Each structure stands twice: as C-alpha cells, then as structure tokens.
GROMACS .gro file of C-alpha atoms in nm:
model
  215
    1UNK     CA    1   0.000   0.000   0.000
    2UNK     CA    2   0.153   0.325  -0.119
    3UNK     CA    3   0.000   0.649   0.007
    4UNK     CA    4  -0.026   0.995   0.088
    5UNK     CA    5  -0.218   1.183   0.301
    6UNK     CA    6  -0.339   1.532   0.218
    7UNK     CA    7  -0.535   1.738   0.455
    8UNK     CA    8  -0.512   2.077   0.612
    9UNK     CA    9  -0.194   2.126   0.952
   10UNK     CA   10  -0.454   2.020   1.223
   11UNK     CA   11  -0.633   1.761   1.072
   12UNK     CA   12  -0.533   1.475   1.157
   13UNK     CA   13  -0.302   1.343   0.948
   14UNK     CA   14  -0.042   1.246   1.192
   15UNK     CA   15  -0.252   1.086   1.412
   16UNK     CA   16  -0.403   0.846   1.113
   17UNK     CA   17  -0.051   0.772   0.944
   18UNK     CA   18   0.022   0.616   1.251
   19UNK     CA   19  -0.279   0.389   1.253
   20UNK     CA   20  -0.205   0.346   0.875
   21UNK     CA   21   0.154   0.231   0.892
   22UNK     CA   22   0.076  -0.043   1.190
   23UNK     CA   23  -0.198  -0.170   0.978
   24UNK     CA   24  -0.043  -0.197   0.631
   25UNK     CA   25   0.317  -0.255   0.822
   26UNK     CA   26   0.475   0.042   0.595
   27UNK     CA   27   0.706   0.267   0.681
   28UNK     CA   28   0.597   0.673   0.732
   29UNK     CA   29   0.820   0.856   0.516
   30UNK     CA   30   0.899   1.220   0.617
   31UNK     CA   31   1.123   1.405   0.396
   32UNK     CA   32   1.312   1.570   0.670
   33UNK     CA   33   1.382   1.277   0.834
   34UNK     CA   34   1.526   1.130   0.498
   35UNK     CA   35   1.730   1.470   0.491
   36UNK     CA   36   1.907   1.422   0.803
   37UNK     CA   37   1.984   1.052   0.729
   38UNK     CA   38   2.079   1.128   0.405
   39UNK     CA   39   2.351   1.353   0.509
   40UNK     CA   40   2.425   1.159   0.795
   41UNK     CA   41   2.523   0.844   0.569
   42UNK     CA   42   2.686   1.091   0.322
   43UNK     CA   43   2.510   0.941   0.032
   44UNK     CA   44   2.569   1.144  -0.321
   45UNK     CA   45   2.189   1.278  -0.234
   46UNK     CA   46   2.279   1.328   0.105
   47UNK     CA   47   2.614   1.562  -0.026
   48UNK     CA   48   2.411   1.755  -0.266
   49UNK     CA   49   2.116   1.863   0.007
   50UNK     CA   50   2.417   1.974   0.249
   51UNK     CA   51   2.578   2.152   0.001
   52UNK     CA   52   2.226   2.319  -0.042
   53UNK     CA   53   2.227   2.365   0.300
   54UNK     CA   54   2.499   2.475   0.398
   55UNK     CA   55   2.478   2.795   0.117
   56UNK     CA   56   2.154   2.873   0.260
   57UNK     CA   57   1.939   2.759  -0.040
   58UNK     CA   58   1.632   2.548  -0.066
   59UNK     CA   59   1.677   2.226  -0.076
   60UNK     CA   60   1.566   2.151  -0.461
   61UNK     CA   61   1.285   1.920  -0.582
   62UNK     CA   62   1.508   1.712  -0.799
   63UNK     CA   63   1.693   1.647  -0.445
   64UNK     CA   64   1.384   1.534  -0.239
   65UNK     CA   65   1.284   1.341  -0.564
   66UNK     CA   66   1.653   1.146  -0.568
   67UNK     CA   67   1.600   1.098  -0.193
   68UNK     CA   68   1.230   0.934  -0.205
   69UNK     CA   69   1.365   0.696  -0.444
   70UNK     CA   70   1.653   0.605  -0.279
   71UNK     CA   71   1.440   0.532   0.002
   72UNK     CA   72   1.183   0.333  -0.129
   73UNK     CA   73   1.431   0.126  -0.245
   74UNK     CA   74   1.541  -0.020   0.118
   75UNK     CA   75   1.408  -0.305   0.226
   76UNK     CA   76   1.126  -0.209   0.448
   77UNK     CA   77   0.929  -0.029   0.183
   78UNK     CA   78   0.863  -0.379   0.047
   79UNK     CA   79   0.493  -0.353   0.154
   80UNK     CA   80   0.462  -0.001   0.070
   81UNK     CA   81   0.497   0.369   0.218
   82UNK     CA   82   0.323   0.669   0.328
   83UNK     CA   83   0.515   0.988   0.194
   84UNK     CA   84   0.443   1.228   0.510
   85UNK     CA   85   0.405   1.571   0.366
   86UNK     CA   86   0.512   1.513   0.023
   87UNK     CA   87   0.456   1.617  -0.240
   88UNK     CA   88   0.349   1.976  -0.104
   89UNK     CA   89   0.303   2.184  -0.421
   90UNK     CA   90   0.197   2.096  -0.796
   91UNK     CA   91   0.536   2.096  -0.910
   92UNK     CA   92   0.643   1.818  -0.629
   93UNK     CA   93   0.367   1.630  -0.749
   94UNK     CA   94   0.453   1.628  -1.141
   95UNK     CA   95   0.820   1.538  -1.054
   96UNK     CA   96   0.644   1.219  -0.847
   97UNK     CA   97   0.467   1.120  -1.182
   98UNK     CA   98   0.745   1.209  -1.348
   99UNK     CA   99   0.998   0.987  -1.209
  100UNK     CA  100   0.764   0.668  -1.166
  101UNK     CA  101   0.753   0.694  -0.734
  102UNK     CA  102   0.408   0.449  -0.752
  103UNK     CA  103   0.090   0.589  -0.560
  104UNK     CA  104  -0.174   0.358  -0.485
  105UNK     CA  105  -0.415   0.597  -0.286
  106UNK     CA  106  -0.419   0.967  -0.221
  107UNK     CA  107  -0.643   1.007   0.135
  108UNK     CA  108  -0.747   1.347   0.150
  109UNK     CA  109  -0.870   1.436   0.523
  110UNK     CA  110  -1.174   1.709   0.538
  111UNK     CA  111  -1.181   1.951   0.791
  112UNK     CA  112  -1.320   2.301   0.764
  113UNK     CA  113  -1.087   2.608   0.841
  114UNK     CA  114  -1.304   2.708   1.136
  115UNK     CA  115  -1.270   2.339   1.272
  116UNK     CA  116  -0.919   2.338   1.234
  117UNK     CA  117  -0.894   2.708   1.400
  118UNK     CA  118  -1.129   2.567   1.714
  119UNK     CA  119  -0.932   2.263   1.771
  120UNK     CA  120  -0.519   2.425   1.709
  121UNK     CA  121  -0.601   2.752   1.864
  122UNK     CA  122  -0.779   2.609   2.151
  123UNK     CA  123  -0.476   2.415   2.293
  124UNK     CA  124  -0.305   2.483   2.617
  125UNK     CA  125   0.060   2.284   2.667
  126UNK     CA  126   0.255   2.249   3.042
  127UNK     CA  127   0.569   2.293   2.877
  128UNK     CA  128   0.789   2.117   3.168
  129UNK     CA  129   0.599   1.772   3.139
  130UNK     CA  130   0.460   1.793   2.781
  131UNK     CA  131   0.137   1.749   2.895
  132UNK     CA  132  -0.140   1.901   2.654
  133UNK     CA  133  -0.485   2.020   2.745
  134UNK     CA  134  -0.793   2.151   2.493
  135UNK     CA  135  -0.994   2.455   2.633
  136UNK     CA  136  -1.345   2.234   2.448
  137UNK     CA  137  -1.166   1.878   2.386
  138UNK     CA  138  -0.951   1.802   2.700
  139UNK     CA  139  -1.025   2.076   2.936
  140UNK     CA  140  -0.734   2.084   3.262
  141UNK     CA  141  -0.957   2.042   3.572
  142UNK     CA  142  -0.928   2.387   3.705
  143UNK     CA  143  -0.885   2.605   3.441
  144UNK     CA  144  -0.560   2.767   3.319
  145UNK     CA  145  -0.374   2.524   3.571
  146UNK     CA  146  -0.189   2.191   3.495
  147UNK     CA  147  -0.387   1.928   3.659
  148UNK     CA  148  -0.055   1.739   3.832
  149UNK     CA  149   0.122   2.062   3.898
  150UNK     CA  150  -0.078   2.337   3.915
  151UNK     CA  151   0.125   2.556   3.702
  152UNK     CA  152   0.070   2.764   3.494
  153UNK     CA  153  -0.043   2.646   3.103
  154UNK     CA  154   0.029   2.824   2.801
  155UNK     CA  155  -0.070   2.881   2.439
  156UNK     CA  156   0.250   2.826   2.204
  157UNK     CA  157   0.319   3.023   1.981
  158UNK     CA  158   0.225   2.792   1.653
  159UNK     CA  159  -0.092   2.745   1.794
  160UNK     CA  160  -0.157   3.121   1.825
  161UNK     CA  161  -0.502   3.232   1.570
  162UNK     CA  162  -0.374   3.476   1.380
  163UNK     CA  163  -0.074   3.152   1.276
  164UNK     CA  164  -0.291   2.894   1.219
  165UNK     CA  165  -0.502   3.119   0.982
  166UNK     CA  166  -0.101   3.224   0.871
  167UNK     CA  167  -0.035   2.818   0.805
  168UNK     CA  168  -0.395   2.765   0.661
  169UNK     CA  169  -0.344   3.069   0.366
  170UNK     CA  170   0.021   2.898   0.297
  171UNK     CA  171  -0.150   2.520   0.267
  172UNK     CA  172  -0.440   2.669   0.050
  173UNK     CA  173  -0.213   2.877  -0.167
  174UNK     CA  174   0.087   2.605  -0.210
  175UNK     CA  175  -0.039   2.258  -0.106
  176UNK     CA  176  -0.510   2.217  -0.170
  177UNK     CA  177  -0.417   2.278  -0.547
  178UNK     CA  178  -0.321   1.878  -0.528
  179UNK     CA  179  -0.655   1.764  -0.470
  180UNK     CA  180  -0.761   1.811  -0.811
  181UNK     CA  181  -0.448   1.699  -0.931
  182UNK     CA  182  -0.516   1.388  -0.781
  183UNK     CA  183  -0.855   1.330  -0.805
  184UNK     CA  184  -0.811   1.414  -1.188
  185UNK     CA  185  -0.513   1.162  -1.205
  186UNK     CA  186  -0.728   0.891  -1.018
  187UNK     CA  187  -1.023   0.964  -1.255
  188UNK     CA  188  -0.780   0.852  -1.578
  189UNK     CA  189  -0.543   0.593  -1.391
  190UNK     CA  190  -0.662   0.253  -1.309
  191UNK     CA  191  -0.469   0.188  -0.973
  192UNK     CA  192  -0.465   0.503  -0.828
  193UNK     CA  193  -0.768   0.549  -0.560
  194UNK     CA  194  -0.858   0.884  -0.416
  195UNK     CA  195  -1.042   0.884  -0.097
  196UNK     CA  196  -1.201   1.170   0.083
  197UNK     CA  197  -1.281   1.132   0.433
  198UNK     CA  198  -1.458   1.348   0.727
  199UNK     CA  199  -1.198   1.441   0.936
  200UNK     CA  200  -1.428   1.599   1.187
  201UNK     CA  201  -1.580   1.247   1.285
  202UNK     CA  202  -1.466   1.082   1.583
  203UNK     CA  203  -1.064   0.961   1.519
  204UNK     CA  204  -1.178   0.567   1.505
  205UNK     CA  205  -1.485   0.653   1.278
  206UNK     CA  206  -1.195   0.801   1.075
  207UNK     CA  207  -1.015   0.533   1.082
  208UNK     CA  208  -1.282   0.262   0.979
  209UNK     CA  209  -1.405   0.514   0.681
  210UNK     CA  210  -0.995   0.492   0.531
  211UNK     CA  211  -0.973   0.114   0.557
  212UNK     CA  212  -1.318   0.094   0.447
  213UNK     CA  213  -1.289   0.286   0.170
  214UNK     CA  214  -0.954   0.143   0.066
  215UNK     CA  215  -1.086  -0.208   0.032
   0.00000   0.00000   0.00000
C-alpha cells in the first residue's frame, strides 16, 4: 500500500498515518527525516542537500525526488509507504509522476478552516511535562492550571489564531491545489484510488471510513 495523506496542519493526518503504517506494516516517510539521514550516511543525495544547505538555499525538488527513491528502495518499503508531507506543491507532485515513485491511494482528510482554527487555537501545553490540554476537547480540571502541577499552562506560539489562519493561507495557496491533481489523475489511472474522508468524525470513525474505503 503506497499512500499519501493530504489534509489541512490540524487535521489529523499524523494521528491516522500512525494507525495506517501499523496496519499496512509500511514505513511513514517524512522528507526531513530522509534529509538528516541522508547527510548523515553521506550518500551522493545526502552531499548535494548539504551543500544546499549549507549555502543557505532550498533544498531543490530534484533532491527530495533522488532521496524518495533512494528510500523506497530499502528493504522495508517492500509492503509499501506513506510519503508524510510530500509532495506539497503541484510541481512536487509532477516530478512524483514524473519519475515513476508508484501511488496507490491519495487520502485526502476534510476539515473546515473554522474546525481546524477551534481545535489548534484552543490548545493549552505544560511545557515542563509535555502534557497538553484543549480549552473544548480536553479541558485541565481547574482552568488555566496543569492538573498534576498546578502551574501555569500556556498557548504556544504555533498554535496562536492569527498563525494557524497564517499556516492555513500557505496550505491553501501552495499545497489544496493537489486535490484536483489527484482526483483528476485517479479519474484517468486505473490503480490510483482517491479517498475523501470526514476528518471531523470521531478519530476511530476516521479510521474505519480509510480502511473501508480502501478495500
């Protein structure tokens, strides 16, 4: 099972890529985790993205393309892989058509912007312990106050309004433009499946809805 998950920062994706890879035993492939262990290794990829790096340019598609391949070529991608946010613009996306990376399903999780603004901007972190609270979701029991220390809690900054609405423009500018690619590449491929699920339903009704859907 080859996939990739499209949906808005706050959607879910994270939590159903891990229920994804345990289920269909694939590895989650994040491209800056392949960064780092590309130049860690020192592979030729890995000495072209520091080189990038290192002059303070973007790393280029052609790059990130010649890692994912590398990638999917080790062993444990024999069952498949779930490219974790990748391809993020149009052009990322021709160059994966381009150079033959197989897709078998593009999930696409729904949430409205005003969902996603409730759930991000309504978090509240204990940043000593880690421990995460929701002001609707997960409320702490007395409010404002961590419920094993009583400390304080506080709003990060990334979860701040006025940068989630920041984050949302970016992924609807840059990164939504891919659903129709998709769902017109899945209308004229046999092989590719697009699925569009309601990410505002309960995470296992989620869940059940993917598998469901990917038969």
């Amino acid at each position: 099972m080859r996939i990739i998950l499209l949906g808005a920062p706050g959607a879910g994706k994270g939590t159903q890529a891990g229920f994804l890879t345990k289920k269909y035993n694939i590895p989650q492939i994040s491209t800056g985790d392949m960064l780092r262990a590309a130049i860690k290794a020192g592979t030729e990829m890995g000495k072209m993205a520091k080189s990038a790096m290192d002059a303070g340019q973007l790393v280029t598609d052609e790059i990130i393309i010649g890692l994912v391949k590398d990638r999917i070529a080790e062993d444990d991608c024999k069952n498949g892989y779930l490219l974790d946010g990748f391809p993020r613009t149009l052009p990322q996306a021709d160059a994966v058509t381009n150079a033959g990376i197989a897709i078998d399903a593009v999930i696409e999780i729904d949430v409205p912007d005003s969902e996603i603004v409730k759930r991000m901007s309504g978090r509240r972190a204990h940043l000593a312990s880690g421990r995460t609270y929701h002001l609707i979701y997960n409320p702490p029991k007395i409010e404002g106050k961590d419920d094993i220390t009583g400390e304080e809690l506080v709003q990060r900054d990334d979860d701040k309004e006025s940068v989630v609405l920041d984050r949302l423009k970016v992924y609807h500018e840059l990164t939504s433009p891919l659903i129709g690619y998709y769902k017109k590449q899945a209308s004229k491929m046999d092989g590719l499946t697009y699925i569009t699920v309601d990410g505002t339903a309960d995470i296992a009704d989620v869940e059940a809805n993917i598998v469901s859907k990917l038969g």
